[in-house]
mmCIF file of C-alpha atoms in Angstrom:
data_model
loop_
_atom_site.group_PDB
_atom_site.id
_atom_site.type_symbol
_atom_site.label_atom_id
_atom_site.label_comp_id
_atom_site.label_asym_id
_atom_site.label_seq_id
_atom_site.Cartn_x
_atom_site.Cartn_y
_atom_site.Cartn_z
ATOM 1 C CA MET A 1394 -83.889 136.297 -8.530
ATOM 2 C CA SER A 1395 -87.645 135.991 -8.017
ATOM 3 C CA VAL A 1396 -90.097 137.830 -10.275
ATOM 4 C CA LEU A 1397 -93.615 138.785 -9.196
ATOM 5 C CA LEU A 1398 -96.138 140.100 -11.737
ATOM 6 C CA GLN A 1399 -98.986 142.199 -10.290
ATOM 7 C CA VAL A 1400 -102.142 142.293 -12.398
ATOM 8 C CA SER A 1401 -104.953 144.405 -10.986
ATOM 9 C CA ASP A 1402 -108.441 145.603 -11.887
ATOM 10 C CA PRO A 1403 -108.818 143.804 -15.229
ATOM 11 C CA HIS A 1404 -112.627 144.228 -15.020
ATOM 12 C CA PHE A 1405 -113.378 141.331 -17.363
ATOM 13 C CA GLY A 1406 -116.462 142.305 -19.279
ATOM 14 C CA THR A 1407 -114.660 145.508 -20.268
ATOM 15 C CA GLU A 1408 -111.339 143.896 -21.257
ATOM 16 C CA ARG A 1409 -109.506 144.959 -24.411
ATOM 17 C CA THR A 1410 -108.440 141.907 -26.383
ATOM 18 C CA PRO A 1411 -105.158 143.376 -27.733
ATOM 19 C CA VAL A 1412 -104.134 144.270 -24.173
ATOM 20 C CA VAL A 1413 -104.953 140.779 -22.902
ATOM 21 C CA GLU A 1414 -102.783 139.310 -25.656
ATOM 22 C CA ALA A 1415 -99.973 141.717 -24.786
ATOM 23 C CA LEU A 1416 -100.211 140.646 -21.133
ATOM 24 C CA VAL A 1417 -99.916 136.986 -22.125
ATOM 25 C CA ALA A 1418 -96.853 137.859 -24.211
ATOM 26 C CA LEU A 1419 -95.316 139.785 -21.313
ATOM 27 C CA ALA A 1420 -95.780 136.835 -18.962
ATOM 28 C CA ALA A 1421 -94.129 134.543 -21.512
ATOM 29 C CA GLN A 1422 -91.201 136.987 -21.618
ATOM 30 C CA LEU A 1423 -90.846 137.433 -17.856
ATOM 31 C CA ARG A 1424 -91.729 133.904 -16.724
ATOM 32 C CA PRO A 1425 -92.811 135.166 -13.271
ATOM 33 C CA ASP A 1426 -92.569 133.021 -10.169
ATOM 34 C CA LEU A 1427 -95.970 134.360 -9.092
ATOM 35 C CA VAL A 1428 -98.858 136.347 -10.549
ATOM 36 C CA VAL A 1429 -100.752 138.466 -8.026
ATOM 37 C CA LEU A 1430 -104.304 139.344 -9.106
ATOM 38 C CA SER A 1431 -105.333 142.117 -6.729
ATOM 39 C CA GLY A 1432 -109.074 142.400 -7.228
ATOM 40 C CA ASP A 1433 -111.812 143.832 -9.435
ATOM 41 C CA ILE A 1434 -111.350 140.825 -11.627
ATOM 42 C CA THR A 1435 -114.759 141.342 -13.241
ATOM 43 C CA GLN A 1436 -116.978 144.271 -14.066
ATOM 44 C CA ARG A 1437 -120.247 142.907 -12.695
ATOM 45 C CA ALA A 1438 -119.411 139.588 -10.957
ATOM 46 C CA ARG A 1439 -121.079 137.519 -13.681
ATOM 47 C CA ALA A 1440 -120.207 133.858 -14.145
ATOM 48 C CA GLU A 1441 -119.095 134.343 -17.743
ATOM 49 C CA GLN A 1442 -116.821 137.226 -16.723
ATOM 50 C CA PHE A 1443 -115.165 135.112 -14.037
ATOM 51 C CA SER A 1444 -114.751 132.300 -16.563
ATOM 52 C CA ALA A 1445 -113.061 134.618 -19.053
ATOM 53 C CA ALA A 1446 -110.779 135.967 -16.335
ATOM 54 C CA ARG A 1447 -109.807 132.486 -15.162
ATOM 55 C CA SER A 1448 -108.959 131.438 -18.730
ATOM 56 C CA ALA A 1449 -106.794 134.529 -19.218
ATOM 57 C CA MET A 1450 -104.941 134.037 -15.935
ATOM 58 C CA ASP A 1451 -104.285 130.381 -16.781
ATOM 59 C CA ARG A 1452 -102.610 131.538 -19.989
ATOM 60 C CA LEU A 1453 -100.007 133.460 -17.944
ATOM 61 C CA GLY A 1454 -98.405 130.161 -17.012
ATOM 62 C CA ALA A 1455 -97.472 130.902 -13.403
ATOM 63 C CA PRO A 1456 -98.774 130.231 -9.894
ATOM 64 C CA LEU A 1457 -101.611 132.626 -9.080
ATOM 65 C CA LEU A 1458 -102.546 134.417 -5.865
ATOM 66 C CA ALA A 1459 -105.932 136.067 -6.376
ATOM 67 C CA LEU A 1460 -108.194 138.269 -4.260
ATOM 68 C CA PRO A 1461 -111.673 139.646 -4.918
ATOM 69 C CA GLY A 1462 -112.400 143.336 -5.316
ATOM 70 C CA ASN A 1463 -115.624 145.207 -4.723
ATOM 71 C CA HIS A 1464 -116.690 144.599 -8.350
ATOM 72 C CA ASP A 1465 -116.433 140.849 -7.735
ATOM 73 C CA ILE A 1466 -119.496 140.901 -5.480
ATOM 74 C CA ALA A 1467 -122.813 141.144 -7.286
ATOM 75 C CA LEU A 1468 -124.146 144.707 -7.140
ATOM 76 C CA PHE A 1469 -127.730 144.355 -8.379
ATOM 77 C CA ASP A 1470 -128.423 140.732 -7.350
ATOM 78 C CA LEU A 1471 -129.159 141.513 -3.705
ATOM 79 C CA TRP A 1472 -129.803 137.892 -2.690
ATOM 80 C CA SER A 1473 -126.386 136.832 -3.971
ATOM 81 C CA ARG A 1474 -124.714 139.900 -2.481
ATOM 82 C CA LEU A 1475 -126.054 139.320 1.021
ATOM 83 C CA ILE A 1476 -126.299 135.512 1.202
ATOM 84 C CA ARG A 1477 -123.527 134.187 -1.071
ATOM 85 C CA PRO A 1478 -121.337 137.194 -1.939
ATOM 86 C CA TYR A 1479 -118.277 135.170 -3.004
ATOM 87 C CA ALA A 1480 -119.959 132.176 -4.655
ATOM 88 C CA ARG A 1481 -119.145 133.175 -8.236
ATOM 89 C CA TYR A 1482 -115.652 134.331 -7.341
ATOM 90 C CA SER A 1483 -114.963 131.076 -5.497
ATOM 91 C CA ALA A 1484 -116.222 128.939 -8.378
ATOM 92 C CA ALA A 1485 -113.478 130.413 -10.570
ATOM 93 C CA PHE A 1486 -110.664 131.216 -8.139
ATOM 94 C CA GLY A 1487 -111.230 129.015 -5.094
ATOM 95 C CA HIS A 1488 -112.646 129.442 -1.616
ATOM 96 C CA ASP A 1489 -109.513 130.739 0.107
ATOM 97 C CA LEU A 1490 -109.968 134.454 0.803
ATOM 98 C CA ALA A 1491 -106.682 134.700 2.694
ATOM 99 C CA PRO A 1492 -104.293 132.999 0.253
ATOM 100 C CA VAL A 1493 -100.590 132.599 0.983
ATOM 101 C CA PHE A 1494 -97.648 132.013 -1.340
ATOM 102 C CA ALA A 1495 -94.302 131.075 0.169
ATOM 103 C CA SER A 1496 -91.010 130.297 -1.526
ATOM 104 C CA HIS A 1497 -87.362 130.693 -0.572
ATOM 105 C CA ASP A 1498 -87.413 134.363 -1.680
ATOM 106 C CA LEU A 1499 -91.061 135.386 -1.289
ATOM 107 C CA LEU A 1500 -93.783 135.496 1.346
ATOM 108 C CA VAL A 1501 -97.003 136.896 -0.130
ATOM 109 C CA LEU A 1502 -100.114 137.217 2.056
ATOM 110 C CA GLY A 1503 -103.543 137.998 0.625
ATOM 111 C CA VAL A 1504 -106.143 139.917 2.641
ATOM 112 C CA ASN A 1505 -109.792 140.141 1.622
ATOM 113 C CA THR A 1506 -110.697 143.801 2.125
ATOM 114 C CA THR A 1507 -114.126 143.673 0.459
ATOM 115 C CA ARG A 1508 -117.324 143.748 2.473
ATOM 116 C CA ALA A 1509 -120.756 142.842 1.137
ATOM 117 C CA ARG A 1510 -122.334 145.588 3.239
ATOM 118 C CA ARG A 1511 -120.197 148.267 1.580
ATOM 119 C CA HIS A 1512 -120.699 149.509 -1.975
ATOM 120 C CA LYS A 1513 -117.039 150.010 -2.876
ATOM 121 C CA ASP A 1514 -115.090 150.921 0.266
ATOM 122 C CA GLY A 1515 -112.603 148.429 1.648
ATOM 123 C CA GLU A 1516 -111.886 147.500 5.234
ATOM 124 C CA VAL A 1517 -109.354 145.468 7.150
ATOM 125 C CA SER A 1518 -110.433 144.189 10.549
ATOM 126 C CA SER A 1519 -108.375 143.982 13.723
ATOM 127 C CA GLU A 1520 -108.494 140.191 13.416
ATOM 128 C CA GLN A 1521 -107.117 140.342 9.878
ATOM 129 C CA ILE A 1522 -104.394 142.786 10.907
ATOM 130 C CA ASP A 1523 -103.291 140.511 13.751
ATOM 131 C CA ALA A 1524 -103.382 137.346 11.607
ATOM 132 C CA VAL A 1525 -101.197 138.916 8.920
ATOM 133 C CA ALA A 1526 -98.767 140.290 11.503
ATOM 134 C CA GLN A 1527 -98.397 136.856 13.046
ATOM 135 C CA GLN A 1528 -97.587 135.313 9.646
ATOM 136 C CA LEU A 1529 -95.094 138.074 8.890
ATOM 137 C CA ARG A 1530 -93.186 137.360 12.077
ATOM 138 C CA HIS A 1531 -92.391 133.871 10.770
ATOM 139 C CA ALA A 1532 -90.778 135.156 7.554
ATOM 140 C CA THR A 1533 -87.138 134.401 6.904
ATOM 141 C CA PRO A 1534 -84.548 137.122 6.201
ATOM 142 C CA GLU A 1535 -84.333 135.936 2.587
ATOM 143 C CA GLN A 1536 -88.037 136.468 1.892
ATOM 144 C CA LEU A 1537 -89.508 139.660 0.494
ATOM 145 C CA ARG A 1538 -92.633 140.165 2.644
ATOM 146 C CA VAL A 1539 -95.611 141.308 0.570
ATOM 147 C CA VAL A 1540 -99.169 141.929 1.760
ATOM 148 C CA VAL A 1541 -101.853 142.157 -0.928
ATOM 149 C CA VAL A 1542 -105.102 144.099 -0.488
ATOM 150 C CA HIS A 1543 -107.533 145.546 -3.011
ATOM 151 C CA GLN A 1544 -108.239 149.099 -1.842
ATOM 152 C CA PRO A 1545 -105.108 151.210 -1.330
ATOM 153 C CA ILE A 1546 -103.307 151.221 2.010
ATOM 154 C CA ASP A 1547 -102.505 154.887 1.288
ATOM 155 C CA VAL A 1548 -102.961 157.412 -1.514
ATOM 156 C CA MET A 1549 -100.970 160.182 -3.155
ATOM 157 C CA ARG A 1550 -103.809 162.435 -4.329
ATOM 158 C CA ALA A 1551 -106.414 164.182 -2.200
ATOM 159 C CA GLU A 1552 -109.129 163.107 -4.635
ATOM 160 C CA ASP A 1553 -108.397 159.460 -3.784
ATOM 161 C CA LEU A 1554 -108.674 159.828 0.001
ATOM 162 C CA PRO A 1555 -112.265 158.469 0.080
ATOM 163 C CA ASN A 1556 -110.962 155.241 -1.495
ATOM 164 C CA ARG A 1557 -108.334 154.589 1.160
ATOM 165 C CA LEU A 1558 -108.712 151.351 3.092
ATOM 166 C CA HIS A 1559 -110.646 151.663 6.357
ATOM 167 C CA ASN A 1560 -108.339 150.903 9.299
ATOM 168 C CA HIS A 1561 -105.342 151.649 7.079
ATOM 169 C CA SER A 1562 -103.340 153.361 9.822
ATOM 170 C CA ALA A 1563 -103.552 150.431 12.255
ATOM 171 C CA ALA A 1564 -102.646 148.025 9.458
ATOM 172 C CA GLN A 1565 -99.626 150.072 8.436
ATOM 173 C CA GLN A 1566 -98.297 150.277 11.967
ATOM 174 C CA ALA A 1567 -98.788 146.600 12.773
ATOM 175 C CA TRP A 1568 -97.563 145.179 9.481
ATOM 176 C CA ALA A 1569 -94.452 147.354 9.355
ATOM 177 C CA ALA A 1570 -93.546 146.398 12.919
ATOM 178 C CA ALA A 1571 -94.056 142.721 12.046
ATOM 179 C CA GLY A 1572 -91.698 142.929 9.066
ATOM 180 C CA ALA A 1573 -93.726 143.713 5.928
ATOM 181 C CA ASP A 1574 -91.830 145.314 3.064
ATOM 182 C CA VAL A 1575 -94.584 146.037 0.538
ATOM 183 C CA VAL A 1576 -98.378 146.415 0.581
ATOM 184 C CA MET A 1577 -99.820 145.924 -2.902
ATOM 185 C CA GLY A 1578 -103.189 147.250 -3.986
ATOM 186 C CA GLY A 1579 -105.327 148.454 -6.846
ATOM 187 C CA HIS A 1580 -108.896 149.809 -7.003
ATOM 188 C CA ILE A 1581 -108.151 153.389 -8.104
ATOM 189 C CA HIS A 1582 -106.502 152.521 -11.448
ATOM 190 C CA LEU A 1583 -103.455 154.628 -10.649
ATOM 191 C CA PRO A 1584 -99.946 153.134 -10.489
ATOM 192 C CA TYR A 1585 -97.403 154.456 -8.002
ATOM 193 C CA VAL A 1586 -94.775 153.423 -5.468
ATOM 194 C CA MET A 1587 -95.089 155.327 -2.206
ATOM 195 C CA PRO A 1588 -92.920 155.115 0.926
ATOM 196 C CA LEU A 1589 -95.133 155.068 4.001
ATOM 197 C CA PRO A 1590 -93.900 157.524 6.653
ATOM 198 C CA GLY A 1591 -93.798 157.291 10.419
ATOM 199 C CA LEU A 1592 -93.474 153.516 10.717
ATOM 200 C CA ALA A 1593 -91.222 151.266 12.780
ATOM 201 C CA ARG A 1594 -89.323 150.191 9.658
ATOM 202 C CA PRO A 1595 -89.436 150.986 5.913
ATOM 203 C CA MET A 1596 -92.577 149.846 4.080
ATOM 204 C CA TRP A 1597 -93.965 150.862 0.705
ATOM 205 C CA ALA A 1598 -97.389 151.029 -0.932
ATOM 206 C CA VAL A 1599 -97.175 149.576 -4.441
ATOM 207 C CA GLN A 1600 -100.300 150.410 -6.426
ATOM 208 C CA ALA A 1601 -101.216 149.060 -9.851
ATOM 209 C CA GLY A 1602 -103.279 150.568 -12.631
ATOM 210 C CA THR A 1603 -105.954 148.705 -14.530
ATOM 211 C CA SER A 1604 -104.258 145.897 -16.413
ATOM 212 C CA VAL A 1605 -106.506 145.212 -19.423
ATOM 213 C CA SER A 1606 -109.766 147.155 -19.014
ATOM 214 C CA SER A 1607 -111.078 150.025 -21.117
ATOM 215 C CA ARG A 1608 -111.864 151.772 -17.792
ATOM 216 C CA VAL A 1609 -108.588 153.701 -17.643
ATOM 217 C CA ARG A 1610 -108.135 157.037 -15.907
ATOM 218 C CA SER A 1611 -107.500 160.028 -18.135
ATOM 219 C CA GLY A 1612 -103.867 160.047 -19.199
ATOM 220 C CA VAL A 1613 -103.102 156.748 -17.444
ATOM 221 C CA PRO A 1614 -102.765 153.753 -19.804
ATOM 222 C CA ASN A 1615 -103.241 150.104 -18.958
ATOM 223 C CA SER A 1616 -100.368 148.963 -16.764
ATOM 224 C CA VAL A 1617 -99.003 146.181 -14.578
ATOM 225 C CA ASN A 1618 -96.240 145.997 -11.990
ATOM 226 C CA VAL A 1619 -93.221 143.726 -11.957
ATOM 227 C CA VAL A 1620 -91.286 143.192 -8.729
ATOM 228 C CA ARG A 1621 -87.797 141.703 -8.893
ATOM 229 C CA TRP A 1622 -86.144 140.561 -5.686
ATOM 230 C CA SER A 1623 -83.170 138.637 -4.476
ATOM 231 C CA PRO A 1624 -81.516 138.882 -1.063
ATOM 232 C CA ALA A 1625 -78.222 139.707 -2.751
ATOM 233 C CA ALA A 1626 -79.372 142.172 -5.429
ATOM 234 C CA GLY A 1627 -82.255 143.798 -3.536
ATOM 235 C CA CYS A 1628 -85.687 144.871 -4.750
ATOM 236 C CA VAL A 1629 -86.890 146.806 -7.790
ATOM 237 C CA VAL A 1630 -90.498 147.663 -8.670
ATOM 238 C CA GLU A 1631 -91.095 148.206 -12.383
ATOM 239 C CA GLN A 1632 -94.131 149.799 -14.008
ATOM 240 C CA TRP A 1633 -95.007 148.386 -17.430
ATOM 241 C CA ASP A 1634 -97.507 150.378 -19.527
ATOM 242 C CA PHE A 1635 -99.377 149.170 -22.589
ATOM 243 C CA SER A 1636 -98.241 150.847 -25.804
ATOM 244 C CA ALA A 1637 -101.001 150.922 -28.401
ATOM 245 C CA ALA A 1638 -98.439 151.747 -31.087
ATOM 246 C CA ASP A 1639 -96.477 148.579 -30.379
ATOM 247 C CA SER A 1640 -99.342 146.414 -29.052
ATOM 248 C CA ALA A 1641 -97.084 145.491 -26.152
ATOM 249 C CA PHE A 1642 -96.325 146.315 -22.538
ATOM 250 C CA GLU A 1643 -93.180 148.416 -22.130
ATOM 251 C CA ARG A 1644 -91.218 149.234 -18.997
ATOM 252 C CA VAL A 1645 -91.632 152.947 -18.218
ATOM 253 C CA ALA A 1646 -90.408 153.232 -14.616
ATOM 254 C CA SER A 1647 -88.118 151.383 -12.245
ATOM 255 C CA THR A 1648 -88.065 152.130 -8.512
ATOM 256 C CA PRO A 1649 -85.446 150.545 -6.243
ATOM 257 C CA LEU A 1650 -86.558 149.690 -2.710
ATOM 258 C CA THR A 1651 -84.297 149.042 0.253
ATOM 259 C CA PRO A 1652 -86.035 146.567 2.572
ATOM 260 C CA GLN A 1653 -84.606 146.596 6.063
ATOM 261 C CA ARG A 1654 -83.184 143.435 7.520
ATOM 262 C CA ALA A 1655 -81.774 142.838 10.981
#
């Protein structure tokens, strides 16, 4: 069985040290095959914040697939934002903004949905949609097909509609038809698993809360997602919330998915 750990929106610069330590302990317990870091890695895209984030991710002891979020582009340094928007991100996490992880059981495709011209909204272009669909078509039946974005591919609450990814409908249609099972995201600090209706085949939005930041939504603690998959046993998405009483992440929800195979 393969184990994927999704860590999103840590906002280093606002991280809570006990939560970071609990995340390291959780990774040591789970020994994931892959850590997905789905954006808003820093609070203000400062070099020291990226350095702290990189050090923390290295402590998780697993291969890492990382993507920038809107907070990972400098907001007030206009020269950096317009001329070299990903320079600080790339110095810590590499230059590949469309990373891919492939194993016998997993195909995970990263999509950069940030845009320097936008303040916080995300967007996926027609070219990105087509490139991801083409990669999905080469997946094997054994692989769980996961696409990772930052802004949500769909939302559950009306208040979050303005944060939904631009071009989300075209992406959903194309990626489902090409074989995607899951689209992971973050950005709104709200964890949920949501079946996406009206598609050619079953596909789910899997959203993560903020992993280690003090910037939690009211009533929503720090959380991460754990995805377990094997072709024989199927797929389960687990939500793990941080318990201040126990200084540890604890599993609070488990959602079985039924990916469709020919």
